[in-house]
Amino acid sequence: MEIKEIVKEKYGQAALRVATSGSSCCGASANLDGSSVDPITANLYDAAQSGQIPEEAVRASLGCGNPTALAQLNPGETVLDLGSGGGIDVLLSASRVGPTGKAYGLDMTDEMLDLARQNQRKAGIENVEFLKGEIENIPFPDAFVDVVISNCVINLSADKDKVFREAFRVLKPGGRLAVSDVVVCGEVPEQVRRSMEMWIGCIAGALKDSQYVSKLAKAGFDSIDIEPTRVYSIDDSRQFLTGEGIDADALAPQVENKFMSAFIRAAKPAAKECCGPSCCP
């Protein structure tokens, strides 16, 4: 509960900064115009994508990837974004699934939900709905959505197993999980790991790549794949680590290239076809 409240507070503050024409960035410096200059959140969306949606939706992005660019989304599908923030990935998904599809955003932070709904109104996109809730307790019935996406939010949960179980539950048979998240490769000293995670995601609890795979498989997913999209060097985090009283040069060999943003794909197995009286109720 303490982690959840810290996340709520930080992301609520980020939404308020955007609402007052600032930057949502909470771990790195920002330009005077409010744009992010850190290597995590910067340049995730190309001009064609950012031109489709309000500027506030872009500035409110605290993601570490762009799941809408890598996920397979088809017209008429239903998409759910876990931890939808200012709504950027929901609005982009809504455009891709078209008027016969729908995109839902789920977030627990009132300020972010307010900002997302303002961005929806500005964009004039109707096939979108933002809901308040926690990603560990998704307020949807079983087998409700075709695709679950998320952008650097699952690492913030203290109960990732429950998040994966919930995502699996609400997906239709044959549905897909397509998320961007922070992943750790190899062993990292605990003090440095905590500091690096704070730098990457304000507050985070990144899984090792092997843990991510095993937890998804335990929830029932198959076809699991992890694709690195950005690998962070010690130079990327040098300023932050120095501010935390950590000698970046001394620890560089233990950290270099071990923290990354990754695109994680998985699928819920398709329903088995009935083969006759022996397999049908």
JSON list of C-alpha atoms in Angstrom, two decimals, residues 11 30 43 50 57-58 60 67 79 99 114-115 138-139 160 177 180 184 196 222 224 230 236:
[
{"chain": "A", "resi": 11, "resn": "TYR", "atom": "CA", "xyz": [1.98, 10.57, -11.00]},
{"chain": "A", "resi": 30, "resn": "ALA", "atom": "CA", "xyz": [13.67, 19.26, -18.67]},
{"chain": "A", "resi": 43, "resn": "ASN", "atom": "CA", "xyz": [11.55, 10.63, -28.72]},
{"chain": "A", "resi": 50, "resn": "SER", "atom": "CA", "xyz": [2.30, 13.02, -31.91]},
{"chain": "A", "resi": 57, "resn": "ALA", "atom": "CA", "xyz": [-0.98, 13.92, -24.01]},
{"chain": "A", "resi": 58, "resn": "VAL", "atom": "CA", "xyz": [2.56, 13.78, -25.35]},
{"chain": "A", "resi": 60, "resn": "ALA", "atom": "CA", "xyz": [2.17, 13.62, -19.93]},
{"chain": "A", "resi": 67, "resn": "PRO", "atom": "CA", "xyz": [3.60, -0.21, -27.43]},
{"chain": "A", "resi": 79, "resn": "VAL", "atom": "CA", "xyz": [-7.85, -2.58, -26.41]},
{"chain": "A", "resi": 99, "resn": "PRO", "atom": "CA", "xyz": [-14.82, 3.44, -35.10]},
{"chain": "A", "resi": 114, "resn": "ASP", "atom": "CA", "xyz": [-8.84, 14.24, -15.55]},
{"chain": "A", "resi": 115, "resn": "LEU", "atom": "CA", "xyz": [-5.97, 15.08, -17.90]},
{"chain": "A", "resi": 138, "resn": "ILE", "atom": "CA", "xyz": [-9.25, -4.80, -13.50]},
{"chain": "A", "resi": 139, "resn": "PRO", "atom": "CA", "xyz": [-12.97, -3.85, -13.47]},
{"chain": "A", "resi": 160, "resn": "LYS", "atom": "CA", "xyz": [3.04, -8.28, -10.62]},
{"chain": "A", "resi": 177, "resn": "LEU", "atom": "CA", "xyz": [-0.43, -8.85, -24.34]},
{"chain": "A", "resi": 180, "resn": "SER", "atom": "CA", "xyz": [6.68, -1.78, -22.84]},
{"chain": "A", "resi": 184, "resn": "VAL", "atom": "CA", "xyz": [16.98, -6.01, -15.85]},
{"chain": "A", "resi": 196, "resn": "MET", "atom": "CA", "xyz": [18.66, 3.04, -11.16]},
{"chain": "A", "resi": 222, "resn": "ASP", "atom": "CA", "xyz": [2.46, -18.54, -24.14]},
{"chain": "A", "resi": 224, "resn": "ILE", "atom": "CA", "xyz": [6.35, -14.99, -24.78]},
{"chain": "A", "resi": 230, "resn": "ARG", "atom": "CA", "xyz": [16.49, 0.94, -25.38]},
{"chain": "A", "resi": 236, "resn": "ASP", "atom": "CA", "xyz": [22.68, 7.95, -19.25]}
]
